[in-house]
XYZ file of C-alpha atoms in Angstrom:
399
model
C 78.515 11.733 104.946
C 75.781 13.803 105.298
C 74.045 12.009 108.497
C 77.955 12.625 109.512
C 78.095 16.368 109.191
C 74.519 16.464 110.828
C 75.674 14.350 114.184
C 78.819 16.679 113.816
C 76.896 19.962 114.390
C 74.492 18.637 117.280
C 77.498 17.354 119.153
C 79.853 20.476 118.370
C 78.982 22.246 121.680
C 79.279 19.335 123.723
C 82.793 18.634 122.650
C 83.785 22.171 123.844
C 83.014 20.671 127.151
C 85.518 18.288 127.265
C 88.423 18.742 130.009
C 91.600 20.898 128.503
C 93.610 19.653 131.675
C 96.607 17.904 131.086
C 96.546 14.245 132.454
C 98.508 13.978 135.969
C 100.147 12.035 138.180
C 98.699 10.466 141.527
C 100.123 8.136 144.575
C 97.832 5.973 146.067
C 97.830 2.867 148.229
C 94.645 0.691 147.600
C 95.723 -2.110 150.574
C 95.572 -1.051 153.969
C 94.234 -1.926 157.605
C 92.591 -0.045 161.020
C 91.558 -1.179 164.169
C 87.964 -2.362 162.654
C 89.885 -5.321 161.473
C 93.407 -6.245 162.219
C 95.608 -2.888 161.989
C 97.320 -0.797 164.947
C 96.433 2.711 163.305
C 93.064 4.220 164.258
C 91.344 5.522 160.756
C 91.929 8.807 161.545
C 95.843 8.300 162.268
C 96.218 6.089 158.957
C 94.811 8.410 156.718
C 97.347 11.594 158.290
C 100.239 8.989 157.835
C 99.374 8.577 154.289
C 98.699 11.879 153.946
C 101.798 13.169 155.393
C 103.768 10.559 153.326
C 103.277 12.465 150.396
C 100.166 10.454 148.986
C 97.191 12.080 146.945
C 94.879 8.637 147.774
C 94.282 6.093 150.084
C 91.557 3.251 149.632
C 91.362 1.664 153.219
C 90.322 -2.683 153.105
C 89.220 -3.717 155.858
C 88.832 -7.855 156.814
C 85.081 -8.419 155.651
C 84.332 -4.564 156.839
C 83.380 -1.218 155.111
C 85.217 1.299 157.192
C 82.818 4.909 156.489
C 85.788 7.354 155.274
C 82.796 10.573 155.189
C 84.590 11.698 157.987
C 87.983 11.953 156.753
C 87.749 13.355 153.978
C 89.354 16.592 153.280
C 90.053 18.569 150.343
C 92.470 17.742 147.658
C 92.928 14.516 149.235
C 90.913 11.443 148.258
C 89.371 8.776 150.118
C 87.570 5.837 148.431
C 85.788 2.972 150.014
C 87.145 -0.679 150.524
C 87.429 -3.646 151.911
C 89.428 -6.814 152.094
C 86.687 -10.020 150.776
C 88.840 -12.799 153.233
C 87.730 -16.310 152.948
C 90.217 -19.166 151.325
C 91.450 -16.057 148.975
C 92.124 -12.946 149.785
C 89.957 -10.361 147.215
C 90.401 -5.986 147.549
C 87.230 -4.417 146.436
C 88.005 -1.232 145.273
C 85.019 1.604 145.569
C 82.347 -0.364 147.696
C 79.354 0.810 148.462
C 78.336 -2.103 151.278
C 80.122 -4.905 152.832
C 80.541 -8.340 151.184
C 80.043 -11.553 153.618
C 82.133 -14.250 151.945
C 79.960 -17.039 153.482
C 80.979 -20.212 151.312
C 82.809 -17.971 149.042
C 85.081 -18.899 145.884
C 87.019 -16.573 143.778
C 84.776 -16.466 141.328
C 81.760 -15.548 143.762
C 84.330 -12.487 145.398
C 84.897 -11.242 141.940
C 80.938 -11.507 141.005
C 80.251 -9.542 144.143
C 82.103 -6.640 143.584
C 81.473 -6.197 140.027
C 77.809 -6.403 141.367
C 78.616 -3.035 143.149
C 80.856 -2.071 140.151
C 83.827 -1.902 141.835
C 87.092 -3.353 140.824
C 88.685 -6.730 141.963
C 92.158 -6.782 143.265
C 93.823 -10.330 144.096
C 95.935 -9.918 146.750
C 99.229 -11.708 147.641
C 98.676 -14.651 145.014
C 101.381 -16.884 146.233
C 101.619 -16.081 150.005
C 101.029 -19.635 151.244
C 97.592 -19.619 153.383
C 96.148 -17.763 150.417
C 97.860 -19.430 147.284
C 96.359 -19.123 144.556
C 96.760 -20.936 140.495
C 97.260 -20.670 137.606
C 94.407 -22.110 135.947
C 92.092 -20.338 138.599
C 93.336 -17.150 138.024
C 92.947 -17.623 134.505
C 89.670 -18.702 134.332
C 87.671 -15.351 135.867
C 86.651 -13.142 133.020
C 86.177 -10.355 135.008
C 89.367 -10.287 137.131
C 91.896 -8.140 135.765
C 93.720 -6.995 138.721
C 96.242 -8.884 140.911
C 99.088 -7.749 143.397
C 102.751 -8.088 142.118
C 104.465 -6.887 145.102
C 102.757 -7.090 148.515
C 105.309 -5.353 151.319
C 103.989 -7.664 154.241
C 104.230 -11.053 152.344
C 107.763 -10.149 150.709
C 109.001 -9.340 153.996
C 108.315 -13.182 154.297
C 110.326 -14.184 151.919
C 107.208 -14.833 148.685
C 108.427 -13.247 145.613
C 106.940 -15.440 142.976
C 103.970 -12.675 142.050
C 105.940 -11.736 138.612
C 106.820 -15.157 137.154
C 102.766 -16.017 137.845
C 102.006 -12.551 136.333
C 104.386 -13.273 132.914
C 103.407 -17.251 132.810
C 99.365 -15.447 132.922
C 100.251 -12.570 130.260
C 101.939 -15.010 127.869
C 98.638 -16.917 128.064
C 96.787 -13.691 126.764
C 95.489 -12.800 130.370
C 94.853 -9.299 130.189
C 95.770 -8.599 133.997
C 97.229 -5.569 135.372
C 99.808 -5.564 138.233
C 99.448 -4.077 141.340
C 101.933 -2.902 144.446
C 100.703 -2.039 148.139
C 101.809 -1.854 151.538
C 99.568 -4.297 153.250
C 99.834 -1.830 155.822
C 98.708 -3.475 159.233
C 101.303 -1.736 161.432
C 102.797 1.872 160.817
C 106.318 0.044 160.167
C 104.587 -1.100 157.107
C 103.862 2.206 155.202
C 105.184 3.630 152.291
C 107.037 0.525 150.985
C 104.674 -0.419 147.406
C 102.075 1.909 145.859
C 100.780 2.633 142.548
C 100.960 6.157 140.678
C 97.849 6.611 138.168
C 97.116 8.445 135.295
C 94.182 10.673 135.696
C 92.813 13.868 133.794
C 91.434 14.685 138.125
C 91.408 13.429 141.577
C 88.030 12.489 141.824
C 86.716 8.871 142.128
C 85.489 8.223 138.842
C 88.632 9.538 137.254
C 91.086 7.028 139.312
C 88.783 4.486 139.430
C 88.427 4.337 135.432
C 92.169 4.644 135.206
C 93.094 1.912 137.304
C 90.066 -0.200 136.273
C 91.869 0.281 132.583
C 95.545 -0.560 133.767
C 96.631 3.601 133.575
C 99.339 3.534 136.128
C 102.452 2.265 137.293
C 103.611 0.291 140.449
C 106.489 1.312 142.520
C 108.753 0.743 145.796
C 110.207 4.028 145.079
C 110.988 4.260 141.579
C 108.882 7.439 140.543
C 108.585 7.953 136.510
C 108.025 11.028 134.870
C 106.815 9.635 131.495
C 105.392 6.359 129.793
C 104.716 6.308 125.808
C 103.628 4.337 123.053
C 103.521 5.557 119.566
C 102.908 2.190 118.238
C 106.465 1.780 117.239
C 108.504 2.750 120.067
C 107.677 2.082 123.709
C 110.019 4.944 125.813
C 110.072 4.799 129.329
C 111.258 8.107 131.668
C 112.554 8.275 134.773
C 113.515 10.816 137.864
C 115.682 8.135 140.077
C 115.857 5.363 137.748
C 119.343 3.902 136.673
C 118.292 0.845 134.495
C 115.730 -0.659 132.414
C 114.185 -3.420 131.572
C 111.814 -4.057 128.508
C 110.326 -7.714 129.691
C 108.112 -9.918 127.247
C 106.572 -13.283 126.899
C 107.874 -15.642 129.910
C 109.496 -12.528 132.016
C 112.136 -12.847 128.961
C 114.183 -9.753 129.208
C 114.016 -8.486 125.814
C 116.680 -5.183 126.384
C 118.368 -3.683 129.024
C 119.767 0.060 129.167
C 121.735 1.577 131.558
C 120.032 4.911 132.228
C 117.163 6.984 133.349
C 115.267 6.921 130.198
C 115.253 3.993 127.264
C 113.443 3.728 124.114
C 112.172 -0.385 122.970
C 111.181 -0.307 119.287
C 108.963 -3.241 118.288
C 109.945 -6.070 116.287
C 106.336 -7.264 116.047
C 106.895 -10.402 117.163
C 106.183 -10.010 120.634
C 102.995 -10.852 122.626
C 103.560 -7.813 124.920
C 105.942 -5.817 126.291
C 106.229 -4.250 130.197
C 109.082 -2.342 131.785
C 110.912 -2.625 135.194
C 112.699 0.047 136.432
C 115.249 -0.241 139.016
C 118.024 2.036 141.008
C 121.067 1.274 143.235
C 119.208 1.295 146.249
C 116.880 -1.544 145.566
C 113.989 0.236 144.485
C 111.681 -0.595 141.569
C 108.477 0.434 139.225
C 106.364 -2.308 137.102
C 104.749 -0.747 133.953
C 101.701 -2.297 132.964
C 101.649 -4.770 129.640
C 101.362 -3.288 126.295
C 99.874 -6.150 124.220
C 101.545 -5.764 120.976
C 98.254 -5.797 118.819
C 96.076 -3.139 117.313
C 93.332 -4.877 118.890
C 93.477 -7.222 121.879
C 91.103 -10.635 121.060
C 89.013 -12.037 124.052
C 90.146 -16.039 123.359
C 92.470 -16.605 125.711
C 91.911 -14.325 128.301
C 88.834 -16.320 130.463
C 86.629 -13.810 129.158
C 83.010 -14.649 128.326
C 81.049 -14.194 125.303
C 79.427 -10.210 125.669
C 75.116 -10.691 125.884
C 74.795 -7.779 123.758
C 76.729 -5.294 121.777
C 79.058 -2.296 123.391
C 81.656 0.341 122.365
C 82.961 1.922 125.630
C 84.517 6.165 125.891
C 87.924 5.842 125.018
C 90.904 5.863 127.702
C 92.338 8.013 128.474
C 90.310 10.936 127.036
C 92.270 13.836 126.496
C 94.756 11.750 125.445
C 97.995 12.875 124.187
C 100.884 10.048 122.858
C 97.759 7.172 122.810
C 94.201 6.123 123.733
C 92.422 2.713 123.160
C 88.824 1.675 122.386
C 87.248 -1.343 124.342
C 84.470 -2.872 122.368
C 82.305 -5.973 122.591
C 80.816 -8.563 120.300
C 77.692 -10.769 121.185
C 78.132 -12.937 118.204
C 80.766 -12.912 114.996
C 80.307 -9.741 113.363
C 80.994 -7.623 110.339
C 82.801 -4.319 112.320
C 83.507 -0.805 110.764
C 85.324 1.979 113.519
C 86.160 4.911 111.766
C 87.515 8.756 113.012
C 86.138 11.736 111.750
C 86.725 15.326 112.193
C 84.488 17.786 113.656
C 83.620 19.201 110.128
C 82.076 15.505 109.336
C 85.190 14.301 107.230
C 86.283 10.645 107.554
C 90.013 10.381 108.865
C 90.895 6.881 109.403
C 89.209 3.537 109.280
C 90.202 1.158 111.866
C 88.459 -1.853 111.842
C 86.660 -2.830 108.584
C 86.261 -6.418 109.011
C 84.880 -9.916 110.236
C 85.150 -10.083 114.160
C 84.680 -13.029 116.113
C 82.328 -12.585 119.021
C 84.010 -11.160 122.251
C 86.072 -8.563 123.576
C 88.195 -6.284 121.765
C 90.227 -3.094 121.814
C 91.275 -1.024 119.452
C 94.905 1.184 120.052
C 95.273 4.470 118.414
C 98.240 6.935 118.497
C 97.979 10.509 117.797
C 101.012 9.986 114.902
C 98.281 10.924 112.183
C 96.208 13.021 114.663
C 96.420 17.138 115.054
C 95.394 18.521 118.261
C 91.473 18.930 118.628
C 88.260 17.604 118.653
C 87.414 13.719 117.176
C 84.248 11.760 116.763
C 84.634 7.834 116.336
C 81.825 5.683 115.175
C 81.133 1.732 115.620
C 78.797 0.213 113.614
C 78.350 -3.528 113.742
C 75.923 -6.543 112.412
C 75.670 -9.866 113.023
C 76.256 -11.898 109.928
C 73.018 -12.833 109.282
C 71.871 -9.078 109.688
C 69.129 -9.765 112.284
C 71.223 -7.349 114.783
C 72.791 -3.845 114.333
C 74.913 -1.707 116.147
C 75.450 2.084 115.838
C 77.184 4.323 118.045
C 79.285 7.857 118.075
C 81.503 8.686 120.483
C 83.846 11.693 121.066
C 87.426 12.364 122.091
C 90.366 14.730 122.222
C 93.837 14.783 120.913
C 96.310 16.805 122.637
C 99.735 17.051 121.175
């Protein structure tokens, strides 16, 4: 306690520094095309479009190119670099720093390459025909945790299998967040799927991390003015919403309500639970999956075994209804989290256990939280107690 209180008062100023902002909303579109690949929009002209269409972000993809945004950007609008990896799949990386030559290319190598350049990995249009892509194959990269649900172009085709893939992967304990985009190739095809994230800022890092940890919602025109989970009750708000759908294992519709706003209370038995909200005119909005856990095991999700040990920062951080910890194993481990106060004082143990080796997160709600400062320490060892682990982290509570 006292090696607590000591940590408590070195790290008391720095927690001042924390953001007091509340967490906003942003649109952004994270598929389109110019004229350096196959689009009919100039990058100046596409970025006004999106601009003028109401959007606070546009990530431009490119066919095997890097289109430079530097001189586009403009303030309190952001720009953040892409491109579309095309080979026998079709890969978005998200936040590229250089361009990726799929020469010989398999998912697994487009995946590898933009985590090389820590950016995220986006499938695109998984069942669009030329570019189908499989169950099994899908399931088997540990590092792809992104995929497109509704693609504009290829349902104007007439492929709208993306959600039953998504629900047959998420029943399988694929942790694998669903995304919407335009596809936009033409100016005909703007504005018709985005996705609206949850960020403290618009700045890179901030959307980046939030979409990288599945903080945002996909839409065709559904916009929602709230998402929470308290642990016991998932409740879903609307502005032009007029039913919803809580969906779990197998796309099994688990309640309906008539409405702009609906409450699902847990039974426990489900695997996870995501929403779809729909209006009159056609329009909808995808949640992303709530795994009904306090912590999320890596078996089952084509992840691989960690090569050392981890705890990452919390998301989102200020958080207000509910935040999660991601941490990782090596090997099986005895694992203690705990909260504490900023005067030192434990507040609540959350793991205390065996862990098998892997990835894991941890979901907390701010139920037994009051506004303010937190610290939350991981310490881990192997079971043969030739490795330790042992690290503080901080966070914020806003109620």
């Amino acid at each position: 306690e006292c090696y607590m209180r000591l940590i408590v008062t070195f790290l008391l100023i720095s927690l001042l520094g924390i953001c007091n902002a509340q967490v906003k909303w942003f649109k952004g579109n994270i598929h389109t095309h110019t004229t350096n690949s196959d689009g009919k929009l100039a990058p100046d002209s596409l970025v006004e479009v999106y601009k003028n269409n109401g959007y606070d972000f546009l990530v431009i993809t490119d066919h095997n190119f890097v289109t430079s945004i530097s001189q586009y950007i403009t303030p309190g609008y952001l720009l953040i670099n892409g491109e579309e990896i095309t080979f026998s799949r079709h890969v978005n990386g998200i936040g590229l720093s250089e361009v990726i030559k799929p020469n010989g290319f398999t998912l697994t190598d487009a995946v590898n390459a933009v985590k090389e350049q820590q950016g995220i990995a986006i499938l695109n249009h998984p069942v669009w025909t030329p570019t189908r892509s499989y169950f099994k194959e899908i399931y088997s990269q540990p590092d792809l945790h992104h995929m497109e649900i509704h693609n504009a172009l290829t349902e104007s085709w007439g492929y709208h299998d993306d959600l039953t893939l998504w629900d047959s992967l998420l029943t399988s304990n694929k942790i694998i967040y669903g995304v919407a985009s335009d596809d936009a190739h033409e100016f005909s095809h703007i504005a018709h799927g985005w996705i609206v994230v949850r960020s403290q800022e618009l700045s890179k890092d901030s959307i980046m991390s939030a979409i990288k940890s599945g903080n945002f919602y996909s839409s065709t025109g559904i916009e929602l003015s709230d998402i929470r989970y308290d642990g016991k009750v998932i409740s879903i708000e609307s502005i032009n919403g007029n039913e919803i759908k809580f969906i779990g294992q197998n796309g099994h519709v688990l309640k309906t309500v008539e409405g702009k706003s609906a409450d699902y209370e847990i039974a426990g038995s489900e695997l996870y639970v995501r929403a779809e909200i729909m209006n009159k005119n056609g329009q909808k909005a995808w949640t992303q999956p709530i795994f009904i856990n306090n912590k999320i095991p890596a078996h089952g999700s084509g992840q691989k075994t960690p090569t050392g040990y981890n705890m990452e920062q919390n998301f989102p951080n200020p958080f207000n209804a509910s935040t999660k910890i991601e941490y990782f194993l090596p090997v099986e481990s005895n694992v203690k989290v705990e909260i504490y106060n900023v005067m030192g004082e434990k507040v609540e143990t959350l793991i205390n256990s065996h862990e098998p080796a892997g990835r894991h997160e941890i979901f907390i709600n701010s139920e037994s939280l009051n506004s303010g400062f937190y610290l939350y320490q991981m310490r881990a060892s192997s079971l043969d107690n030739k490795n330790y682990y042992n690290v503080i982290k901080k966070m914020m509570c806003i109620r």
